Amino acid sequence: MVLTKEYRVCMPLTVEEYKIGQLYMIARHSLEQSEEGEGVEVVENKPCEDDVHGKGQYTEKHIHLSSRLPYWVQAICPRVFYVIEKSWNYYPYTLTEYTCSFIPKLNVLIKTKYEDNNGTTDNCLDLSEEELKLRSVDHLDIAFDEFSPKHYKREEDPKFFKSIKTNRGPLVEGWRETDKPIMCSYKVVHASFEVWGLQTKVEDFIQRGIRDILLLGHRQAFAWLDEWHGMTLEDVRDYERQKQAETNEKVQAAGDGPTPNATGSNGRNTPTQDSD
């Protein structure tokens, strides 16, 4: 049985504002989390189109993370290990898939939609009756949910951050019921690892990891508000291309060279989007 969870993450922003903030956050976060030989390598970034959702942006990234895996996963993985992320962004709807050629039974599918409300839409992503029976809903609070000490920075804590440009923050108890503007990121995550004896353990590990990343990324998007607020889409695309080039160079610095077909560090990425 595929483990299905729906995460609802509220932000003191509008959906239109978050379109810029998300691009800024992902580009900066990817660079900060990368180091020599490990991190997020942008392989492809180009426009795409869908009959239902219209024009969007397709990206493919290779996430090099072997030393960051728990020991029981490292034991079965090769030294050079990466997860493939493919994302189709038709904002305010996105579809993201994670696979690994070394572990063909592993598949993670994330469907996302953004709405200007505080997480009250019961079936935002139009799940089937069968999917709704299997779904569990997790409301994340970027200010007051338990947060990993290893990633904690006071200047990125929504309980202390005050935006100079917008006068938003600090966030107080109950902010999701009182603050305006407010939006919600609805994310349905299907995690599947169909290997007898490891399925439950791996699927639980994946969901915990995704929850931690969602909490960190959304906290940062708010805490960095004054740095991206007022940017145009063209501004943030330029910033994104610059950071992607720096990130690729950092990841490839281990000496193994780029992943085949990877965009080099010359910054010639097609204007991008997205992960989640």
Coordinates of N, CA and C in Angstrom, one line a residue, residues 34-231:
S34 N 24.2 22.8 -0.6 CA 25.2 22.1 -1.4 C 26.6 22.2 -0.9
E35 N 27.4 21.2 -1.2 CA 28.8 21.3 -0.9 C 29.5 20.5 -1.9
E36 N 30.8 20.3 -1.8 CA 31.6 19.6 -2.9 C 31.1 18.2 -3.0
G37 N 30.6 17.9 -4.2 CA 30.2 16.5 -4.5 C 28.8 16.2 -4.0
E38 N 28.1 17.1 -3.3 CA 26.8 16.8 -2.8 C 25.9 18.0 -2.9
G39 N 24.6 17.8 -3.1 CA 23.7 18.9 -3.3 C 22.8 18.7 -4.5
V40 N 22.3 19.8 -5.0 CA 21.3 19.8 -6.1 C 21.9 20.3 -7.4
E41 N 22.0 19.5 -8.4 CA 22.5 19.8 -9.7 C 21.4 19.9 -10.7
V42 N 21.3 21.1 -11.3 CA 20.2 21.4 -12.3 C 20.7 20.8 -13.6
V43 N 19.9 19.8 -14.2 CA 20.3 19.1 -15.4 C 19.6 19.7 -16.6
E44 N 18.3 20.1 -16.4 CA 17.5 20.6 -17.5 C 16.5 21.6 -17.0
N45 N 16.2 22.6 -17.8 CA 15.2 23.6 -17.3 C 14.7 24.3 -18.6
K46 N 13.4 24.0 -18.9 CA 12.9 24.5 -20.1 C 11.4 24.7 -20.0
P47 N 10.8 25.5 -20.9 CA 9.3 25.6 -20.9 C 8.6 24.3 -21.3
C48 N 7.4 24.2 -20.9 CA 6.6 23.0 -21.2 C 5.1 23.4 -21.3
E49 N 4.3 22.6 -21.8 CA 2.9 22.9 -22.0 C 2.0 21.7 -21.8
D50 N 0.9 21.9 -21.2 CA 0.0 20.8 -20.9 C -1.4 21.1 -21.4
D51 N -2.2 20.1 -21.9 CA -3.5 20.4 -22.4 C -4.5 21.0 -21.3
V52 N -4.3 20.5 -20.1 CA -5.2 20.9 -19.0 C -4.7 22.2 -18.3
H53 N -3.4 22.2 -18.0 CA -2.8 23.3 -17.1 C -2.2 24.4 -17.9
G54 N -2.0 24.3 -19.2 CA -1.4 25.3 -20.0 C 0.1 25.4 -20.0
K55 N 0.7 26.5 -20.1 CA 2.1 26.7 -20.2 C 2.8 26.6 -18.8
G56 N 3.9 26.0 -18.8 CA 4.6 25.9 -17.5 C 6.1 25.8 -17.7
Q57 N 6.8 25.3 -16.7 CA 8.3 25.1 -16.8 C 8.6 23.7 -16.3
Y58 N 9.4 23.0 -17.1 CA 9.9 21.7 -16.7 C 11.4 21.8 -16.2
T59 N 11.6 21.1 -15.1 CA 13.0 21.1 -14.6 C 13.4 19.6 -14.2
E60 N 14.6 19.3 -14.5 CA 15.2 18.0 -14.0 C 16.4 18.3 -13.1
K61 N 16.4 17.8 -11.9 CA 17.6 18.0 -11.0 C 18.1 16.6 -10.5
H62 N 19.4 16.6 -10.3 CA 19.9 15.4 -9.6 C 20.4 15.8 -8.2
I63 N 19.8 15.1 -7.2 CA 20.1 15.4 -5.9 C 21.1 14.4 -5.3
H64 N 22.3 14.9 -5.2 CA 23.4 14.1 -4.7 C 23.5 14.1 -3.2
L65 N 23.2 13.0 -2.5 CA 23.1 13.0 -1.0 C 23.5 11.8 -0.3
S66 N 24.4 11.0 -0.9 CA 24.7 9.7 -0.3 C 25.1 9.8 1.2
S67 N 26.0 10.8 1.6 CA 26.4 10.8 3.0 C 25.4 11.3 3.9
R68 N 24.2 11.8 3.4 CA 23.2 12.4 4.2 C 22.1 11.3 4.5
L69 N 22.2 10.2 4.0 CA 21.3 9.1 4.2 C 21.5 8.4 5.5
P70 N 20.5 7.8 6.1 CA 20.7 7.0 7.3 C 21.6 5.8 6.9
Y71 N 22.3 5.2 7.9 CA 23.3 4.2 7.7 C 22.7 3.0 7.0
W72 N 21.4 2.7 7.3 CA 20.9 1.4 6.7 C 20.6 1.6 5.2
V73 N 20.4 2.9 4.8 CA 20.3 3.1 3.3 C 21.7 3.2 2.7
Q74 N 22.6 3.9 3.3 CA 24.0 3.9 2.8 C 24.6 2.6 2.5
A75 N 24.2 1.6 3.4 CA 24.7 0.2 3.2 C 24.4 -0.4 1.9
I76 N 23.3 0.0 1.3 CA 22.9 -0.7 0.0 C 23.0 0.3 -1.2
C77 N 23.6 1.5 -1.0 CA 23.7 2.4 -2.1 C 25.1 2.5 -2.5
P78 N 25.4 2.8 -3.8 CA 26.8 3.1 -4.2 C 27.3 4.4 -3.7
R79 N 28.6 4.6 -3.8 CA 29.2 5.8 -3.3 C 28.6 7.0 -4.0
V80 N 28.6 6.9 -5.4 CA 28.0 8.0 -6.2 C 26.5 7.7 -6.4
F81 N 25.7 8.4 -5.6 CA 24.3 8.2 -5.5 C 23.5 9.4 -5.7
Y82 N 22.5 9.4 -6.5 CA 21.7 10.6 -6.6 C 20.2 10.2 -6.9
V83 N 19.3 11.1 -6.5 CA 17.9 11.0 -6.7 C 17.6 11.9 -7.9
I84 N 16.7 11.4 -8.8 CA 16.3 12.3 -9.9 C 15.0 12.9 -9.6
E85 N 15.0 14.2 -9.7 CA 13.7 15.0 -9.5 C 13.3 15.6 -10.8
K86 N 12.1 15.3 -11.2 CA 11.5 15.9 -12.4 C 10.2 16.7 -12.0
S87 N 10.2 17.9 -12.4 CA 9.1 18.8 -11.9 C 8.4 19.5 -13.1
W88 N 7.1 19.5 -13.1 CA 6.3 20.3 -14.1 C 5.6 21.4 -13.3
N89 N 5.9 22.6 -13.6 CA 5.3 23.7 -12.8 C 4.4 24.5 -13.7
Y90 N 3.1 24.4 -13.3 CA 2.0 25.2 -14.0 C 1.4 26.1 -12.9
Y91 N 2.2 26.9 -12.3 CA 1.7 27.6 -11.1 C 0.3 28.2 -11.4
P92 N -0.6 28.0 -10.4 CA -0.4 27.5 -9.0 C -0.6 26.0 -8.8
Y93 N -0.3 25.3 -9.9 CA -0.3 23.8 -9.7 C 1.0 23.2 -10.2
T94 N 1.6 22.3 -9.4 CA 2.8 21.7 -9.8 C 2.8 20.2 -9.6
L95 N 3.6 19.5 -10.3 CA 3.7 18.0 -10.2 C 5.2 17.7 -10.2
T96 N 5.6 16.9 -9.2 CA 7.0 16.6 -9.0 C 7.1 15.1 -8.7
E97 N 8.1 14.5 -9.4 CA 8.4 13.1 -9.2 C 9.8 12.8 -8.9
Y98 N 10.0 11.9 -7.9 CA 11.4 11.5 -7.5 C 11.6 10.0 -7.8
T99 N 12.7 9.7 -8.4 CA 13.0 8.3 -8.7 C 14.5 8.1 -8.5
C100 N 14.9 6.9 -8.6 CA 16.4 6.5 -8.5 C 16.6 5.3 -9.3
S101 N 17.5 5.4 -10.3 CA 17.8 4.3 -11.1 C 18.4 3.1 -10.4
F102 N 19.1 3.4 -9.3 CA 19.7 2.3 -8.5 C 18.6 1.5 -7.7
I103 N 17.5 2.2 -7.4 CA 16.5 1.6 -6.6 C 15.1 1.8 -7.3
P104 N 14.9 0.9 -8.3 CA 13.8 1.1 -9.2 C 12.4 1.0 -8.5
K105 N 12.4 0.4 -7.4 CA 11.1 0.3 -6.7 C 10.7 1.5 -5.9
L106 N 11.6 2.5 -5.9 CA 11.3 3.8 -5.2 C 10.6 4.8 -6.1
N107 N 9.5 5.3 -5.6 CA 8.8 6.4 -6.4 C 8.1 7.3 -5.4
V108 N 8.3 8.6 -5.6 CA 7.6 9.6 -4.8 C 7.0 10.6 -5.8
L109 N 5.7 10.8 -5.6 CA 4.9 11.7 -6.5 C 4.3 12.7 -5.6
I110 N 4.5 14.0 -5.9 CA 4.0 15.1 -5.1 C 3.1 16.0 -6.0
K111 N 1.9 16.2 -5.7 CA 1.0 17.1 -6.4 C 0.7 18.3 -5.5
T112 N 0.9 19.5 -6.0 CA 0.8 20.7 -5.2 C -0.2 21.7 -5.9
K113 N -0.9 22.4 -5.0 CA -1.7 23.5 -5.5 C -1.8 24.5 -4.4
Y114 N -1.7 25.8 -4.8 CA -1.7 26.9 -3.9 C -3.0 27.7 -4.0
E115 N -3.6 28.0 -2.8 CA -4.8 28.8 -2.8 C -4.7 29.9 -1.7
D116 N -5.4 31.0 -1.9 CA -5.5 32.1 -1.0 C -6.5 31.8 0.1
N117 N -6.1 30.9 1.0 CA -6.9 30.6 2.2 C -6.0 30.0 3.3
N118 N -6.6 29.6 4.4 CA -5.7 29.1 5.5 C -5.8 27.6 5.7
G119 N -6.0 26.9 4.6 CA -6.0 25.4 4.6 C -7.3 24.8 4.8
T120 N -8.4 25.4 4.4 CA -9.7 25.0 4.7 C -10.3 24.2 3.6
T121 N -9.7 24.1 2.4 CA -10.3 23.4 1.3 C -10.1 21.9 1.5
D122 N -11.1 21.1 1.6 CA -11.1 19.7 2.0 C -10.4 18.8 0.9
N123 N -10.7 19.1 -0.3 CA -10.1 18.2 -1.4 C -9.6 19.1 -2.5
C124 N -8.6 19.9 -2.2 CA -8.0 20.9 -3.1 C -7.5 20.3 -4.4
L125 N -6.9 19.1 -4.3 CA -6.3 18.4 -5.4 C -7.1 17.4 -6.1
D126 N -8.4 17.4 -5.8 CA -9.4 16.5 -6.5 C -9.0 15.1 -6.4
L127 N -8.7 14.6 -5.2 CA -8.4 13.2 -5.0 C -9.7 12.3 -5.2
S128 N -9.5 11.1 -5.6 CA -10.6 10.2 -5.8 C -11.1 9.7 -4.4
E129 N -12.3 9.1 -4.4 CA -12.8 8.6 -3.1 C -11.8 7.6 -2.5
E130 N -11.2 6.7 -3.3 CA -10.3 5.7 -2.8 C -9.0 6.4 -2.2
E131 N -8.5 7.5 -2.9 CA -7.4 8.2 -2.4 C -7.7 8.9 -1.1
L132 N -8.9 9.5 -1.0 CA -9.3 10.2 0.2 C -9.4 9.2 1.4
K133 N -9.7 7.9 1.2 CA -9.8 7.0 2.3 C -8.4 6.7 2.8
L134 N -7.4 6.7 1.9 CA -6.0 6.4 2.3 C -5.2 7.6 2.8
R135 N -5.8 8.8 2.6 CA -5.0 10.0 2.9 C -5.1 10.4 4.4
S136 N -4.0 10.9 4.9 CA -3.9 11.5 6.2 C -3.5 12.9 6.0
V137 N -4.0 13.9 6.7 CA -3.8 15.3 6.6 C -2.9 15.8 7.7
D138 N -1.9 16.6 7.4 CA -0.9 17.1 8.4 C -0.8 18.6 8.1
H139 N -1.4 19.4 9.1 CA -1.3 20.9 9.0 C 0.0 21.3 9.7
L140 N 0.9 21.9 8.8 CA 2.2 22.4 9.3 C 2.1 23.8 9.8
D141 N 2.7 24.1 10.9 CA 2.8 25.5 11.4 C 4.3 26.0 11.3
I142 N 4.6 26.9 10.4 CA 6.0 27.3 10.2 C 6.6 27.9 11.4
A143 N 5.8 28.5 12.3 CA 6.3 29.2 13.5 C 6.4 28.3 14.7
F144 N 5.4 27.4 14.9 CA 5.4 26.7 16.2 C 5.5 25.2 16.2
D145 N 5.6 24.6 15.0 CA 5.9 23.1 14.9 C 7.4 22.9 15.4
E146 N 7.6 21.7 16.0 CA 8.9 21.3 16.4 C 9.8 21.3 15.2
F147 N 11.0 21.9 15.4 CA 12.0 22.1 14.3 C 13.3 21.6 14.6
S148 N 14.0 21.0 13.6 CA 15.3 20.4 13.8 C 16.4 21.4 14.3
P149 N 17.0 21.2 15.4 CA 18.0 22.1 16.0 C 19.2 22.4 15.0
K150 N 19.5 21.4 14.2 CA 20.7 21.5 13.3 C 20.4 22.5 12.2
H151 N 19.1 22.8 11.9 CA 18.8 23.8 10.9 C 18.4 25.1 11.5
Y152 N 18.3 25.2 12.8 CA 17.7 26.4 13.4 C 18.6 27.6 13.3
K153 N 18.1 28.8 12.9 CA 18.7 30.0 12.9 C 17.7 31.1 13.5
R154 N 18.1 31.8 14.5 CA 17.1 32.7 15.1 C 16.6 33.7 14.0
E155 N 17.5 34.2 13.1 CA 17.1 35.2 12.1 C 16.1 34.6 11.1
E156 N 15.9 33.2 11.1 CA 15.0 32.6 10.2 C 13.8 32.0 11.0
D157 N 13.6 32.4 12.2 CA 12.5 32.0 13.1 C 11.3 32.9 12.9
P158 N 10.2 32.4 12.4 CA 9.0 33.3 12.2 C 8.5 33.9 13.5
K159 N 8.8 33.3 14.6 CA 8.4 33.9 15.9 C 9.1 35.2 16.2
F160 N 10.3 35.4 15.6 CA 11.1 36.6 15.8 C 11.2 37.5 14.6
F161 N 11.0 37.0 13.4 CA 11.3 37.8 12.2 C 10.2 38.9 12.0
K162 N 10.6 40.1 11.7 CA 9.7 41.2 11.4 C 10.1 41.8 10.1
S163 N 9.2 41.8 9.1 CA 9.5 42.3 7.8 C 9.4 43.8 7.8
I164 N 10.5 44.4 7.3 CA 10.5 45.9 7.2 C 9.7 46.4 6.0
K165 N 9.7 45.6 4.9 CA 9.0 46.0 3.7 C 7.5 45.9 3.8
T166 N 7.1 44.8 4.5 CA 5.6 44.6 4.5 C 5.0 44.7 5.9
N167 N 5.8 44.8 6.9 CA 5.3 45.0 8.3 C 4.7 43.7 8.8
R168 N 5.0 42.5 8.2 CA 4.4 41.3 8.6 C 5.4 40.6 9.6
G169 N 4.8 39.8 10.5 CA 5.6 39.2 11.6 C 5.8 40.1 12.7
P170 N 6.3 39.5 13.8 CA 6.5 38.1 14.1 C 5.2 37.4 14.2
L171 N 5.2 36.1 13.9 CA 4.0 35.3 14.0 C 3.8 34.8 15.4
V172 N 2.5 34.9 15.8 CA 2.1 34.6 17.2 C 1.2 33.4 17.2
E173 N 1.0 32.8 18.3 CA 0.0 31.6 18.4 C -1.3 32.0 17.8
G174 N -1.8 31.1 16.9 CA -3.1 31.4 16.3 C -3.0 32.3 15.0
W175 N -1.8 32.5 14.6 CA -1.6 33.5 13.4 C -2.4 33.0 12.2
R176 N -2.5 31.7 12.0 CA -3.2 31.2 10.8 C -4.7 31.5 10.8
E177 N -5.2 31.8 11.9 CA -6.7 32.2 12.0 C -6.9 33.7 11.9
T178 N -5.8 34.5 12.1 CA -6.0 36.0 12.3 C -5.2 36.8 11.2
D179 N -4.1 36.3 10.8 CA -3.2 37.1 9.9 C -3.8 37.2 8.5
K180 N -3.6 38.4 7.9 CA -3.9 38.6 6.5 C -2.7 39.4 5.9
P181 N -2.4 39.1 4.6 CA -2.9 38.0 3.8 C -2.5 36.6 4.3
I182 N -3.1 35.6 3.8 CA -2.7 34.2 4.1 C -3.0 33.3 2.9
M183 N -2.1 32.4 2.7 CA -2.3 31.4 1.6 C -1.9 30.0 2.1
C184 N -2.2 29.0 1.4 CA -1.9 27.7 1.8 C -1.3 26.9 0.6
S185 N -0.3 26.2 0.9 CA 0.3 25.2 0.0 C -0.2 23.8 0.3
Y186 N -1.0 23.3 -0.6 CA -1.6 21.9 -0.4 C -0.7 20.9 -1.2
K187 N -0.1 20.0 -0.5 CA 0.8 19.0 -1.1 C 0.3 17.6 -0.8
V188 N 0.0 16.8 -1.8 CA -0.3 15.4 -1.6 C 0.9 14.6 -2.0
V189 N 1.4 13.8 -1.1 CA 2.7 13.0 -1.3 C 2.3 11.5 -1.3
H190 N 2.6 10.9 -2.5 CA 2.5 9.5 -2.6 C 3.9 8.9 -2.5
A191 N 4.2 8.2 -1.5 CA 5.5 7.6 -1.3 C 5.4 6.0 -1.4
S192 N 6.2 5.5 -2.4 CA 6.1 4.0 -2.6 C 7.5 3.4 -2.6
F193 N 7.7 2.4 -1.9 CA 9.0 1.6 -1.9 C 8.6 0.1 -1.7
E194 N 8.3 -0.6 -2.8 CA 7.8 -1.9 -2.7 C 8.8 -3.0 -2.6
V195 N 9.5 -3.0 -1.5 CA 10.5 -4.0 -1.2 C 10.2 -4.7 0.2
W196 N 9.9 -5.9 0.1 CA 9.5 -6.7 1.3 C 10.5 -6.5 2.4
G197 N 10.0 -6.2 3.6 CA 10.9 -6.0 4.8 C 11.4 -4.6 5.0
L198 N 11.4 -3.8 4.0 CA 11.9 -2.4 4.1 C 10.8 -1.4 3.8
Q199 N 9.7 -1.8 3.2 CA 8.7 -0.8 2.7 C 8.3 0.2 3.7
T200 N 7.8 -0.3 4.9 CA 7.2 0.7 5.9 C 8.3 1.6 6.4
K201 N 9.5 1.0 6.6 CA 10.6 1.8 7.2 C 11.0 2.9 6.2
V202 N 11.2 2.6 4.9 CA 11.6 3.6 3.9 C 10.5 4.6 3.7
E203 N 9.3 4.2 3.5 CA 8.2 5.1 3.3 C 8.0 6.1 4.4
D204 N 8.2 5.6 5.6 CA 8.1 6.5 6.8 C 9.3 7.5 6.8
F205 N 10.4 7.0 6.5 CA 11.6 7.9 6.4 C 11.5 9.0 5.3
I206 N 10.9 8.6 4.2 CA 10.7 9.6 3.1 C 9.7 10.6 3.6
Q207 N 8.6 10.2 4.2 CA 7.6 11.2 4.6 C 8.1 12.2 5.7
R208 N 8.9 11.6 6.6 CA 9.5 12.5 7.6 C 10.5 13.5 7.0
G209 N 11.3 13.0 6.0 CA 12.2 13.9 5.4 C 11.5 15.0 4.6
I210 N 10.4 14.7 3.9 CA 9.7 15.6 3.1 C 9.1 16.7 4.1
R211 N 8.5 16.2 5.2 CA 8.0 17.2 6.2 C 9.0 18.1 6.7
D212 N 10.2 17.6 7.0 CA 11.3 18.5 7.5 C 11.7 19.5 6.5
I213 N 11.8 19.1 5.2 CA 12.2 20.0 4.1 C 11.1 21.1 3.9
L214 N 9.8 20.7 3.9 CA 8.7 21.6 3.8 C 8.8 22.7 4.9
L215 N 9.0 22.2 6.1 CA 9.0 23.2 7.2 C 10.2 24.2 7.1
L216 N 11.4 23.6 6.7 CA 12.5 24.5 6.6 C 12.4 25.5 5.4
G217 N 11.9 25.0 4.3 CA 11.8 25.8 3.1 C 10.8 26.9 3.3
H218 N 9.7 26.6 3.9 CA 8.6 27.7 4.0 C 9.0 28.7 5.1
R219 N 9.7 28.2 6.2 CA 10.2 29.2 7.1 C 11.2 30.2 6.5
Q220 N 12.1 29.6 5.6 CA 13.1 30.5 5.0 C 12.4 31.4 4.0
A221 N 11.4 31.0 3.2 CA 10.7 31.8 2.3 C 10.1 33.0 3.0
F222 N 9.6 32.9 4.2 CA 9.0 34.0 4.9 C 10.2 34.8 5.5
A223 N 11.2 34.2 6.1 CA 12.2 35.0 6.8 C 13.1 35.8 5.8
W224 N 13.1 35.4 4.5 CA 13.8 36.1 3.5 C 12.9 37.0 2.7
L225 N 11.7 37.3 3.2 CA 10.7 38.1 2.5 C 11.3 39.4 2.1
D226 N 12.0 40.1 2.9 CA 12.5 41.5 2.5 C 13.6 41.4 1.4
E227 N 14.1 40.3 1.2 CA 15.2 40.1 0.2 C 14.5 39.9 -1.2
W228 N 13.4 39.3 -1.3 CA 12.7 39.0 -2.6 C 11.5 39.8 -2.8
H229 N 10.9 40.4 -1.8 CA 9.6 41.1 -2.0 C 9.9 42.4 -2.9
G230 N 9.1 42.5 -3.9 CA 9.4 43.6 -4.9 C 10.1 43.2 -6.1
M231 N 10.7 42.0 -6.1 CA 11.3 41.4 -7.4 C 10.2 41.2 -8.4

